[in-house]
XYZ file of C-alpha atoms in Angstrom:
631
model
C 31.438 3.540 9.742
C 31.293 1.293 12.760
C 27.245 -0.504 13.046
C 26.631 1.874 16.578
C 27.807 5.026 14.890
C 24.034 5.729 13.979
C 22.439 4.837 17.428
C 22.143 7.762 19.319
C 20.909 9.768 15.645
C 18.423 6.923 15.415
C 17.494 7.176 18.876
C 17.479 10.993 19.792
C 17.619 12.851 16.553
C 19.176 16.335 16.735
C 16.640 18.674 15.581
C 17.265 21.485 12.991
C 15.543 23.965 10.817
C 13.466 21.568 9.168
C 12.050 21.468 5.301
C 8.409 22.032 6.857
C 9.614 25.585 8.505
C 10.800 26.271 4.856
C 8.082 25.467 2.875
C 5.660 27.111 5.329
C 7.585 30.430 5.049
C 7.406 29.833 1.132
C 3.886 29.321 1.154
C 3.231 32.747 3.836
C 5.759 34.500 1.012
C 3.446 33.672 -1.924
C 0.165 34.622 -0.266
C 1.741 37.627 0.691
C 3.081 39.021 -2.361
C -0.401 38.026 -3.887
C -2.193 39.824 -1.826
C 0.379 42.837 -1.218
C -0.264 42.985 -4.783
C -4.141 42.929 -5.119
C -4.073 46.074 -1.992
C -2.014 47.949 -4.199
C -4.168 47.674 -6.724
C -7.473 48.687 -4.946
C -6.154 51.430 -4.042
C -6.103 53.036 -7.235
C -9.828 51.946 -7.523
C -12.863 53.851 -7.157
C -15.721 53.235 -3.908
C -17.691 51.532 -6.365
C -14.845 49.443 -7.509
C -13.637 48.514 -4.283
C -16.939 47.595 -3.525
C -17.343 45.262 -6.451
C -14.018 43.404 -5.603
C -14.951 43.094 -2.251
C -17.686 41.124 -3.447
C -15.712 38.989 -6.069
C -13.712 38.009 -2.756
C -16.668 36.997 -0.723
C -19.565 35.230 -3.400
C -18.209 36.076 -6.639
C -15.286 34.463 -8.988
C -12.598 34.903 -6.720
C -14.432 33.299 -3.772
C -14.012 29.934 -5.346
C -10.162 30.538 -6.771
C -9.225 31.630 -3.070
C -10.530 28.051 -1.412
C -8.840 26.640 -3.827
C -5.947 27.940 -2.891
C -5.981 27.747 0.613
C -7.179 23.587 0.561
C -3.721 23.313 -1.667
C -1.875 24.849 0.836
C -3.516 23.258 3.748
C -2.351 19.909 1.202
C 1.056 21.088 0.765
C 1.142 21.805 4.916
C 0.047 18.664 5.193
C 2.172 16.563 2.826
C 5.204 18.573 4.281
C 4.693 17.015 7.635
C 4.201 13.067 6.900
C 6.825 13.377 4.543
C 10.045 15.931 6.075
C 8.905 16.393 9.316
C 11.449 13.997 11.444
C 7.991 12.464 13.226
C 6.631 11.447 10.105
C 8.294 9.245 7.188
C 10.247 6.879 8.995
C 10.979 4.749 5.533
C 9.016 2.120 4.007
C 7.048 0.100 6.359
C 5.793 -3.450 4.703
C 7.067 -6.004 3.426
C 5.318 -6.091 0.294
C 6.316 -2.671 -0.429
C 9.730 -2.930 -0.110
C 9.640 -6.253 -2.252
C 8.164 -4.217 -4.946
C 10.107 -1.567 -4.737
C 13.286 -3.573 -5.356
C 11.599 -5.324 -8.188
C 11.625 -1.932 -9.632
C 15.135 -0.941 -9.120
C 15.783 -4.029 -10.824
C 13.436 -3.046 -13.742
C 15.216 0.547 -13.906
C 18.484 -1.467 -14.130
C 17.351 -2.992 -17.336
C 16.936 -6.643 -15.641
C 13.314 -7.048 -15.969
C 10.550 -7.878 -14.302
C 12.822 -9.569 -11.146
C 13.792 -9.867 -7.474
C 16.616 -10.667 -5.803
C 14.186 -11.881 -2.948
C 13.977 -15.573 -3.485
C 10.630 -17.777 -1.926
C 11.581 -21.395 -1.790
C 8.354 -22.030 -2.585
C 8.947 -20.156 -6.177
C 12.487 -22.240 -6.135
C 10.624 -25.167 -5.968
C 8.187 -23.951 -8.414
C 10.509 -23.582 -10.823
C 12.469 -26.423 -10.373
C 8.873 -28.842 -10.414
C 7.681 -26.618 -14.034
C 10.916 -25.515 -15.660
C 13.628 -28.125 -14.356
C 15.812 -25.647 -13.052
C 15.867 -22.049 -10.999
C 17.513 -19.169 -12.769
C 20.520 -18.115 -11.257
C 21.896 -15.026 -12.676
C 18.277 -12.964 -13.182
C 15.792 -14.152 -10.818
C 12.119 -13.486 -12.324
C 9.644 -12.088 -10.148
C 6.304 -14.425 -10.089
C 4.190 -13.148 -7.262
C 3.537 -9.308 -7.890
C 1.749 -7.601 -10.205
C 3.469 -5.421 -13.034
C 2.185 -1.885 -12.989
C 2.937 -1.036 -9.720
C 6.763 -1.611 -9.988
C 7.199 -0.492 -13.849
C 5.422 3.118 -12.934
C 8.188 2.919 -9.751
C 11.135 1.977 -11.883
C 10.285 5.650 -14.163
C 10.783 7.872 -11.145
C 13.661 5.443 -9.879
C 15.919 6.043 -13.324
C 16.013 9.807 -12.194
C 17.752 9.315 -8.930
C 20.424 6.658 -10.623
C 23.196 7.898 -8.621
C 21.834 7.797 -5.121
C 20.212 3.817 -5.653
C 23.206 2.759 -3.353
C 21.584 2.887 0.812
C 25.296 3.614 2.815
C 25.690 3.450 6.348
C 25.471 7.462 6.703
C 21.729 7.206 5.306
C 18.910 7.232 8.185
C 16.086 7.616 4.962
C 16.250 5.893 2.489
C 15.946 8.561 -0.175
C 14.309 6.059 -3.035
C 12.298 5.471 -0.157
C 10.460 8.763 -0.097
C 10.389 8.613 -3.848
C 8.260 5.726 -3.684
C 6.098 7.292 -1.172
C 5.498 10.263 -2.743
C 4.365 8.655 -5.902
C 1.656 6.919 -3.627
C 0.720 10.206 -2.381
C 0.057 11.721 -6.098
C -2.219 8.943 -6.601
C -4.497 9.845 -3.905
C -4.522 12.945 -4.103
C -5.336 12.445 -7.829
C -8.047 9.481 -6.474
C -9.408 12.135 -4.712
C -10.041 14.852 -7.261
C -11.508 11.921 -9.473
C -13.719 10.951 -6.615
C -14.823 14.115 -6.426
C -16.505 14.367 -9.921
C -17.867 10.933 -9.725
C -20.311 12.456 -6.481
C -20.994 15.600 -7.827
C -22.481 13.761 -11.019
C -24.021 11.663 -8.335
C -25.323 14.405 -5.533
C -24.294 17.680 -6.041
C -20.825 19.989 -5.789
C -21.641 20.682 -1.814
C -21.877 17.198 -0.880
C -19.094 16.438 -3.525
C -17.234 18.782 -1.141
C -17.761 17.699 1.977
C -17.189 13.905 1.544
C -13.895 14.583 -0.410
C -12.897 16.732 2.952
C -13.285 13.401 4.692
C -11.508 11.292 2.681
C -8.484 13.576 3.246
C -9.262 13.896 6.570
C -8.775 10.133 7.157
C -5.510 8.643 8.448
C -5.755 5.128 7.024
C -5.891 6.657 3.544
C -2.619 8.542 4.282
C -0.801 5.503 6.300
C -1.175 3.499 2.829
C 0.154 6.344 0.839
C 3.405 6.263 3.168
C 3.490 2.649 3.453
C 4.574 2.490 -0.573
C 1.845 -0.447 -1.341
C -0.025 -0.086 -4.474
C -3.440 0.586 -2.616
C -3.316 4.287 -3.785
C -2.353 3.568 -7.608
C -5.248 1.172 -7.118
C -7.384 3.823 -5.847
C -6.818 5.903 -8.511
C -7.534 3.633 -11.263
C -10.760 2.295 -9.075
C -11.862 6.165 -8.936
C -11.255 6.456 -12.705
C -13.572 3.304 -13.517
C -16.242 4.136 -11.219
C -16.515 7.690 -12.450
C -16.824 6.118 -16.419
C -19.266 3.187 -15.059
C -21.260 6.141 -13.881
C -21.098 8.015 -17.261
C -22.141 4.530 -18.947
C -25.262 4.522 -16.387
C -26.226 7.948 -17.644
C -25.455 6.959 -21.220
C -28.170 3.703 -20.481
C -30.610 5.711 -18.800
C -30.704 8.640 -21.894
C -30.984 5.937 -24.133
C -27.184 6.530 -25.520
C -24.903 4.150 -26.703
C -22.759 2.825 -23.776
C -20.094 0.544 -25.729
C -17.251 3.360 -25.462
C -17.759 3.464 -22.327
C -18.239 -0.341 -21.353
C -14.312 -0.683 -23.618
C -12.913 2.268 -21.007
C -14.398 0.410 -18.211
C -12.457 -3.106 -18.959
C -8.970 -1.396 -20.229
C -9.460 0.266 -16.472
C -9.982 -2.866 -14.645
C -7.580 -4.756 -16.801
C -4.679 -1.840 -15.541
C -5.973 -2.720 -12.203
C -5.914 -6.430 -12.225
C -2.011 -5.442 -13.106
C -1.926 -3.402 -10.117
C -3.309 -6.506 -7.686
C -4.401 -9.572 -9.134
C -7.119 -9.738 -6.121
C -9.223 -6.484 -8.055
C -10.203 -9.524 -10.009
C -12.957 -10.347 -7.690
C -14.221 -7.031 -7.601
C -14.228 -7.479 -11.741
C -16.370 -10.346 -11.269
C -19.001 -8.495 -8.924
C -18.955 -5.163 -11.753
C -19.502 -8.149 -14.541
C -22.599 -9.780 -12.623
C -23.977 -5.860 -12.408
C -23.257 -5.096 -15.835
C -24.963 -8.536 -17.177
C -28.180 -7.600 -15.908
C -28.417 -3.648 -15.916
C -27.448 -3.274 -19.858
C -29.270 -4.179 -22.479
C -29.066 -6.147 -24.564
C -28.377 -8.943 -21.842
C -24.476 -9.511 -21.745
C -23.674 -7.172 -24.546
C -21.748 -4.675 -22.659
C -20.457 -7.190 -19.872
C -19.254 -9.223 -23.139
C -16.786 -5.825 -24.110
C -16.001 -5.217 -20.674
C -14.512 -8.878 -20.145
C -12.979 -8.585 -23.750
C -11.022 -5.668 -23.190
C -10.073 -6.193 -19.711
C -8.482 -9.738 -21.099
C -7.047 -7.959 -23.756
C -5.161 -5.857 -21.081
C -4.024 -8.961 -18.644
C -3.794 -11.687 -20.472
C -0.306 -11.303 -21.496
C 0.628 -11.116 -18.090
C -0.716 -14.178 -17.520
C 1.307 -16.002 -20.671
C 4.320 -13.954 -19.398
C 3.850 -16.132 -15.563
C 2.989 -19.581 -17.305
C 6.865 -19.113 -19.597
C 8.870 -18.032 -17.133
C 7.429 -20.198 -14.059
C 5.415 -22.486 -16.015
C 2.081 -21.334 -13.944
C -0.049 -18.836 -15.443
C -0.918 -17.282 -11.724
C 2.938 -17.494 -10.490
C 3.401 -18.389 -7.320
C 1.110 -15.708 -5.914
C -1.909 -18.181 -5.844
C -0.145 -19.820 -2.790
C -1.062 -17.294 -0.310
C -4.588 -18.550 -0.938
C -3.284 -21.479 1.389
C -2.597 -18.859 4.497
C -4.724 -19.697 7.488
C -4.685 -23.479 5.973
C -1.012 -24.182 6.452
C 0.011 -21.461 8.177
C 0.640 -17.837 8.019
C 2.328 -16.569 4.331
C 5.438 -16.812 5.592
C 5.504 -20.590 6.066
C 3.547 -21.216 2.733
C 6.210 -19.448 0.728
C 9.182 -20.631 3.054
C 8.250 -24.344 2.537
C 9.595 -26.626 -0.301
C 6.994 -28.741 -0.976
C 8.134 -31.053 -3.553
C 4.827 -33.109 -2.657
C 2.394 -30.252 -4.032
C 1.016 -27.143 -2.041
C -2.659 -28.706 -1.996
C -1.257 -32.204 -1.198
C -3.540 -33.143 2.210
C -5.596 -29.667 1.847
C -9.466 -30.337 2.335
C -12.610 -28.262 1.813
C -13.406 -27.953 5.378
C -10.185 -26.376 5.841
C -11.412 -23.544 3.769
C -14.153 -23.615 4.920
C -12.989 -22.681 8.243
C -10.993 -19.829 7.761
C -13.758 -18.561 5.113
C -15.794 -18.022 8.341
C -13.322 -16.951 10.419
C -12.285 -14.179 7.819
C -16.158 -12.944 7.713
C -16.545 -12.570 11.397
C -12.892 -10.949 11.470
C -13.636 -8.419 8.564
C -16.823 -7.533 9.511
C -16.094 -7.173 13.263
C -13.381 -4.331 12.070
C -15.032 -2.793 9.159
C -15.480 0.522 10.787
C -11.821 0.461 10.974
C -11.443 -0.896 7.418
C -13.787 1.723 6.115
C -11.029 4.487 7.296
C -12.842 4.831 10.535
C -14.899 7.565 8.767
C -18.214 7.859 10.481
C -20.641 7.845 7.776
C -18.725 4.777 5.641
C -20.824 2.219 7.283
C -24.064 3.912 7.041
C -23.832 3.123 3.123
C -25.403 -0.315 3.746
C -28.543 1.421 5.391
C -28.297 3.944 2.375
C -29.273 0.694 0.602
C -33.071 0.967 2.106
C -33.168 4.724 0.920
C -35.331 5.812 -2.330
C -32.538 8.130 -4.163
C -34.624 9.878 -6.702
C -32.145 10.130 -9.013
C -32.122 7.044 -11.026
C -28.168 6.826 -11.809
C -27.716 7.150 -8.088
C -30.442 4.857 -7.295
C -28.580 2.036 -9.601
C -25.030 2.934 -9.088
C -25.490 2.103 -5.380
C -26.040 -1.785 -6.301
C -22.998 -1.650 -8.600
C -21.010 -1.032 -5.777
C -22.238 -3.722 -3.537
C -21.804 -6.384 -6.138
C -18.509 -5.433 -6.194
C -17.770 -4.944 -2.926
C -19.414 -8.330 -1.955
C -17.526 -10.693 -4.577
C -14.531 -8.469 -3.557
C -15.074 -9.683 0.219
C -15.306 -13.148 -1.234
C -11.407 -12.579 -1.989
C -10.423 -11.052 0.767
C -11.752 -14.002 2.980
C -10.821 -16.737 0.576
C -7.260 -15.382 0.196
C -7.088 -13.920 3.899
C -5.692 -10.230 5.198
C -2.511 -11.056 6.143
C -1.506 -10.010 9.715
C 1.288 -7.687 10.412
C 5.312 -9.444 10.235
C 5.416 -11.417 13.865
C 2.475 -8.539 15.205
C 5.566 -5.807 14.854
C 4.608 -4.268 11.704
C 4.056 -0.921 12.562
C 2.108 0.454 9.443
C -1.413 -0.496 9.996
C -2.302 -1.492 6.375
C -2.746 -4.525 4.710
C -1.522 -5.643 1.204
C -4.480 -7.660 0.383
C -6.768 -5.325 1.625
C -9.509 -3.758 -1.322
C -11.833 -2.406 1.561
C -10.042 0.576 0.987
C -11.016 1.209 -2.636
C -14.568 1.402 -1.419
C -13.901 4.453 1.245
C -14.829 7.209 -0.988
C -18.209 5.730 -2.993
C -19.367 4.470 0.656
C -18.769 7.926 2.451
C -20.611 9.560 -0.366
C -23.769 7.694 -0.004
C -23.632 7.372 3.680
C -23.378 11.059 4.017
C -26.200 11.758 1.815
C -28.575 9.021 4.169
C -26.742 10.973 6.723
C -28.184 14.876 5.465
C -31.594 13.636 3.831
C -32.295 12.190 7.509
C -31.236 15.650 9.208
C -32.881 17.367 6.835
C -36.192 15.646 7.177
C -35.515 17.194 11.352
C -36.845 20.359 9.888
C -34.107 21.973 12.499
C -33.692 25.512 10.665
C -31.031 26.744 12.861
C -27.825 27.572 11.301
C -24.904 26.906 14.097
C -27.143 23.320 15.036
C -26.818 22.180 11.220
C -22.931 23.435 11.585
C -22.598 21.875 14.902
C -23.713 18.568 13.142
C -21.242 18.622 10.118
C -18.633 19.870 12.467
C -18.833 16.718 15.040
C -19.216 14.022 11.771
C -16.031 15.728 10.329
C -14.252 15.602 13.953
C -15.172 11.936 14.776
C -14.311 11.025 11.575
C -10.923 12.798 11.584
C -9.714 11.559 14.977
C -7.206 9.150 14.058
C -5.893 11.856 11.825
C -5.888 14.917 14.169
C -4.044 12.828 16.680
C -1.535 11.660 13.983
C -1.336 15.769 12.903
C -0.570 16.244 16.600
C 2.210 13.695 16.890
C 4.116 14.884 14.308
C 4.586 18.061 15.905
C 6.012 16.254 18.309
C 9.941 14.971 19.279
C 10.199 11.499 17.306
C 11.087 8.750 19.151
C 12.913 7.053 16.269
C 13.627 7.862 12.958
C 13.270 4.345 11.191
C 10.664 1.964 11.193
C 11.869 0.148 14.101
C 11.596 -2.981 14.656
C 12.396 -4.449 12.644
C 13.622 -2.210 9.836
C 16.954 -0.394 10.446
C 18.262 0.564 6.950
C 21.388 1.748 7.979
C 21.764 -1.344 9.650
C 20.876 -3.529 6.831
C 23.020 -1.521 4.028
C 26.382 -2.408 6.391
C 25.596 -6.022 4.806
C 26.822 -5.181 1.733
C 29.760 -4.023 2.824
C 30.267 -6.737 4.208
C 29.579 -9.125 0.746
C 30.631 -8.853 -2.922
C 27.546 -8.297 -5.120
C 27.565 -11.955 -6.991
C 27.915 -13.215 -3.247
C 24.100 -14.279 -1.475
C 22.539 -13.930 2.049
C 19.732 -15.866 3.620
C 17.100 -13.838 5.921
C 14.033 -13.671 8.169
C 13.242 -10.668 6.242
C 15.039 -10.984 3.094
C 13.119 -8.181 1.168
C 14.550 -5.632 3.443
C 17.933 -6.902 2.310
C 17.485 -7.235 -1.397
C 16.440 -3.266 -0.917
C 18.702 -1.687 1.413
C 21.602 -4.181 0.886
C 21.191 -4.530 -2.516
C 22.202 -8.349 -2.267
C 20.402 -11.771 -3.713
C 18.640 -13.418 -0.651
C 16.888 -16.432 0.440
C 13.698 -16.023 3.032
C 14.831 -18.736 5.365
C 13.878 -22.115 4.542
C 11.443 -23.929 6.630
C 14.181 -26.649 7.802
C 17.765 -26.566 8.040
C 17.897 -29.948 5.752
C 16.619 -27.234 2.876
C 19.168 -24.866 3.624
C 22.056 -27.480 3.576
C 20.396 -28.975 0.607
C 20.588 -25.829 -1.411
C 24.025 -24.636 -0.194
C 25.829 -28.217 -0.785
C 24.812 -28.756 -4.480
C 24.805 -25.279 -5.662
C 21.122 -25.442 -6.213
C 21.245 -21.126 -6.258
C 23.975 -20.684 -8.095
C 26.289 -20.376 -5.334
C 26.789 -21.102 -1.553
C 25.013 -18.500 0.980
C 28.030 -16.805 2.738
C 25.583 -15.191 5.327
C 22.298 -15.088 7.348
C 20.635 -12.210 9.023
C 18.330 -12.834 11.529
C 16.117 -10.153 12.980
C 13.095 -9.390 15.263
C 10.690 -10.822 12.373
C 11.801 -14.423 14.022
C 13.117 -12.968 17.384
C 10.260 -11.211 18.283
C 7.979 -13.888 17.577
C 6.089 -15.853 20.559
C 8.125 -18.526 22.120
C 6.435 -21.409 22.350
C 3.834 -20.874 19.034
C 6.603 -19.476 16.326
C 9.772 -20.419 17.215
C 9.877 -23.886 19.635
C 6.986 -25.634 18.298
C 6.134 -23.302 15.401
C 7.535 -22.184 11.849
C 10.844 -21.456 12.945
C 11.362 -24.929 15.265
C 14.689 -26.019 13.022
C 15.857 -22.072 13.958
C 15.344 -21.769 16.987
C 18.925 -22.196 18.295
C 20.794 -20.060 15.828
C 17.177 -17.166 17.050
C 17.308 -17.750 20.442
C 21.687 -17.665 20.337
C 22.228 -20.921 22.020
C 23.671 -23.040 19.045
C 26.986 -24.742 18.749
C 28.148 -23.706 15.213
C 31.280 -24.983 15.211
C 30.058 -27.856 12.349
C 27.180 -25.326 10.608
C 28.895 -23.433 7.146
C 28.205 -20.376 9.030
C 30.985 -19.979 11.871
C 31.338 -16.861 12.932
C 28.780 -14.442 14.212
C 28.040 -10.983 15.312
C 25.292 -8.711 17.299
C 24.090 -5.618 15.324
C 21.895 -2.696 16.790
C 19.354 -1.663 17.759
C 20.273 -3.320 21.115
C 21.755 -6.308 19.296
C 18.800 -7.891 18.883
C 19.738 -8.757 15.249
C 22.247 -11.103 14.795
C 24.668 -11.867 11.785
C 25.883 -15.378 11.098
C 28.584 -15.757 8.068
C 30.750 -18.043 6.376
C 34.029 -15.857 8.177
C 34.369 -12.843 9.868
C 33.465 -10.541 7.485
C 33.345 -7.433 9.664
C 36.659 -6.965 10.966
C 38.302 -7.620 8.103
C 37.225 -6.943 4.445
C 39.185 -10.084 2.099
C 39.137 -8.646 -1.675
């Protein structure tokens, strides 16, 4: 199928009955047999009967089964729209994401824990630790484990459709992905809810859960394929046992089973993100000084959650001869560079060769005023979030409530410590058009800090002594409505015409799947966005090097295994600004084959070709591989 083919699908979709009109019809179907059925059966009742079932269905068991079941259809409603609805799920959406999601294919394939993305910076890596890079199976040294192996499970049931064609607008391991984000938080969620209720009580319990699926951010991560939700989940499930180990304390109970379930938990989230570490360290300073004996139960909690990562560590140090990876690098963003450069760059002279304190120091402070300037919006932009640090001042007279509170700001502060330290990474070029951060652990703290914010929030309008019933509605009504903003607007675009079905720019899978086409399978690319191509392409590729001295160094002495027959170049470079990125800035030694005005007459790559959308991608290769396929 010729590259344009697509362009006025992509563009202007044809609407059609869609999934959502089907499922809602299913759900009306269901509700109505259900009740058809209960009518039918009170009318064989007595007055007295009818009377008592009327009541079941208003205060007594029923009540309770019949919000239930309209919340998991509201859910279901829901769901249906972000992920069939042609306005919502557009494909994956960050980089990260997509990286781990090929890391899984590869796992489902049977090839490990690897990539076929390949960071110069883990090429030199390699070559400085082990002598050599691998060439056949590339091992993956920057992400964390669980995140792709749980992937890979669901991946092995869709073997036959791994292969992204040209006809494909979705990617449909895509959704898959997606979808298994979703679970989590909806699971996160249900957790979340039986940590408050031990905490407050079920109506609270109720009402900050309702806000927490009420806020957009939560469901842009879910969608976006990063591990935030799995994270969530496994957050949720730890906080909800530290809280059973506070009872256990305060009743005078022995807490060690609980301290072990606490550190396997933390230990399966340190495999989900390696930066949940920080947050381990803020839970261990909390748990050093609130059980006794001193250091007991902080001693079990470090024990076990070693037990759980430490192999992943001696896993890093034999395949890359570095027990973090190459992952630790990105602690250099903001120092030399976005992430980008840092992994793009070669440095045969060290990464912390000319690095000094005050350099940290620097973007340490520049990360605090940054974070806390947005952390309304990194709280979920749920109204009451924030107000946890004033719930701080507040006598809870529940003692596990009281305590619990400090728990979570030890944790949340050392967790901050990361985040600045390590830096949240800005969108690709400012075009990534997912809102969400792969760094970012503010997230994890949404739920615990709406709970106690709201409960400042009622104690305060309580203590108003205003007894009228549609004020104190009017109240919860307008926190829930500010707080669901971003989401009702989202709700109302997706009713709406899309105005694209792909994440563009700069992700066009179609687009990127004609590449391997175009290539044999043993054959390797080299990209601006080369996670995009080891997914949808399904091809080996190198992020561009920082110089093109690097790239003719690798490609002359077979340094990879083989020469690169091709390099796609996309809006991640194009769109970037002129003068900072691309004339004076990371991509300098590109700018000529970005900006189209190179002679390549003498460069390996000779012949080149515009692809959609609009041609600003552009495909440089060894021959003309698109007019006619050589065998």
């Amino acid at each position: 199928m010729p590259p344009d083919a697509l362009l006025p699908f992509l563009i202007s979709p044809t609407l059609a009955l869609s999934t959502q009109v089907k499922v809602g019809v299913l759900i009306f179907g269901v509700l109505s047999v259900v009740f058809g059925l209960w009518f039918v059966r009170t009318r064989t009742l007595t007055d007295a009967s009818i009377q008592a079932t009327v009541h079941k269905l208003e205060e007594g068991g029923w009540a309770s089964w019949i919000r239930r079941a309209v919340l998991i259809a509201a859910i279901a409603y829901v769901i249906n729209l972000w992920m069939f609805k042609e306005s919502g799920f557009k494909g994956l959406g960050h980089e990260k994401a997509i990286e781990q999601a090929e890391i899984a294919r590869e796992i489902a394939r049977g090839n490990g824990f690897s990539t076929k993305m390949i960071r110069p910076a883990a090429l030199w890596q390699f070559q400085s630790n082990k002598g050599a890079f691998p060439k056949d199976i590339v091992p993956d040294t920057y992400h964390a484990p669980l995140n792709p192996y749980i992937s890979s499970i669901f991946l092995r049931m869709v073997k036959g459709d791994w292969a992204m064609t040209t006809k494909d607008v979705v990617y449909i391991c895509d959704k898959i992905l997606a979808s298994i984000q979703l679970f989590f938080f909806l699971m996160a969620v249900l957790v979340s809810y039986f940590t408050a209720k031990r905490l407050f009580d079920k109506r609270l319990a109720v009402f900050g859960v309702g806000m927490v699926l009420l806020c957009e951010r939560m469901w842009d991560y879910a969608m976006s394929g990063l591990p935030q939700m799995l994270m969530l989940f496994l957050f949720s499930s730890a906080m909800y046992v530290t809280v059973r180990a506070i009872e256990a304390k305060q009743a005078g109970k022995s807490t060690l089973l609980w301290s072990a379930g606490i550190g396997a938990l933390f230990g399966l989230l340190a495999l989900s993100h390696a930066m949940t570490l920080f947050m381990f360290a803020g839970l261990l300073i909390f748990a050093v000084f609130f059980f006794r004996p001193w250091g007991r139960d902080a001693a079990i909690i470090l024990a076990v959650c070693a037990l759980f990562y430490g192999p992943w560590l001696v896993r890093n140090h034999q395949v890359c001869g570095d027990f973090a990876g190459v992952g630790w690098y990105s602690g250099l963003t903001g120092i030399r560079g976005p992430e980008s450069q840092v992994m793009r760059t070669m440095a045969l002279e060290g990464p912390l060769t000319g690095v000094i304190p005050t350099a940290f120091h620097e973007k340490l402070r520049g990360q605090v005023i940054q974070q806390f300037g947005d952390i309304y919006h990194l709280l979920g932009s749920i109204l009451v979030a924030p107000i946890f640090f004033l719930a701080l001042l507040h006598l809870f007279k529940k003692p596990d409530t009281a305590v619990f509170r400090w728990c979570i700001l030890s944790m949340w502060s050392v967790g901050v410590f990361g985040m600045c330290l390590f830096g949240l990474e800005p969108s690709v070029a400012g075009i990534n058009p997912v809102d969400v951060q792969a760094a970012d652990l503010h997230i994890l703290f949404v739920p615990l800090m709406t709970f106690y914010g709201l409960a400042l929030v009622l104690v305060m309008w309580s203590r108003l002594e205003i007894n009228i019933k549609f004020v104190r509605i009017g109240f919860i009504v307008l926190i829930f409505t500010v707080s669901a903003g971003p989401f009702l607007s989202q709700f109302i675009e997706l009713q709406s015409r899309p105005k694209n079905r792909v994440q563009w720019p700069p992700y066009v899978p179609p687009y990127v799947a004609v590449l391997s086409e175009w290539t044999r399978p043993n054959e390797m690319l080299m990209s601006d966005m080369p996670w995009a191509v080891a997914w949808y392409a399904d091809r080996k590729c190198l992020w561009l090097p920082m110089t093109i001295e690097d790239f003719i160094s690798l490609n002359d002495y077979n340094r990879l295994g083989g020469n690169i027959v091709g390099m796609y170049l996309t809006p991640v470079s194009g769109n970037a600004g002129f003068l900072k990125d691309i004339a004076k800035g990371e991509y300098k030694d590109w700018a000529p084959f970005i900006l189209r005005q190179v002679n390549i007459k003498d460069f390996p790559l000779r012949a080149v070709t515009a692809l959609p959308i609009e041609n600003e991608c552009v495909f440089y290769a060894d021959r003309d591989r698109w007019t006619a396929r050589e065998d």
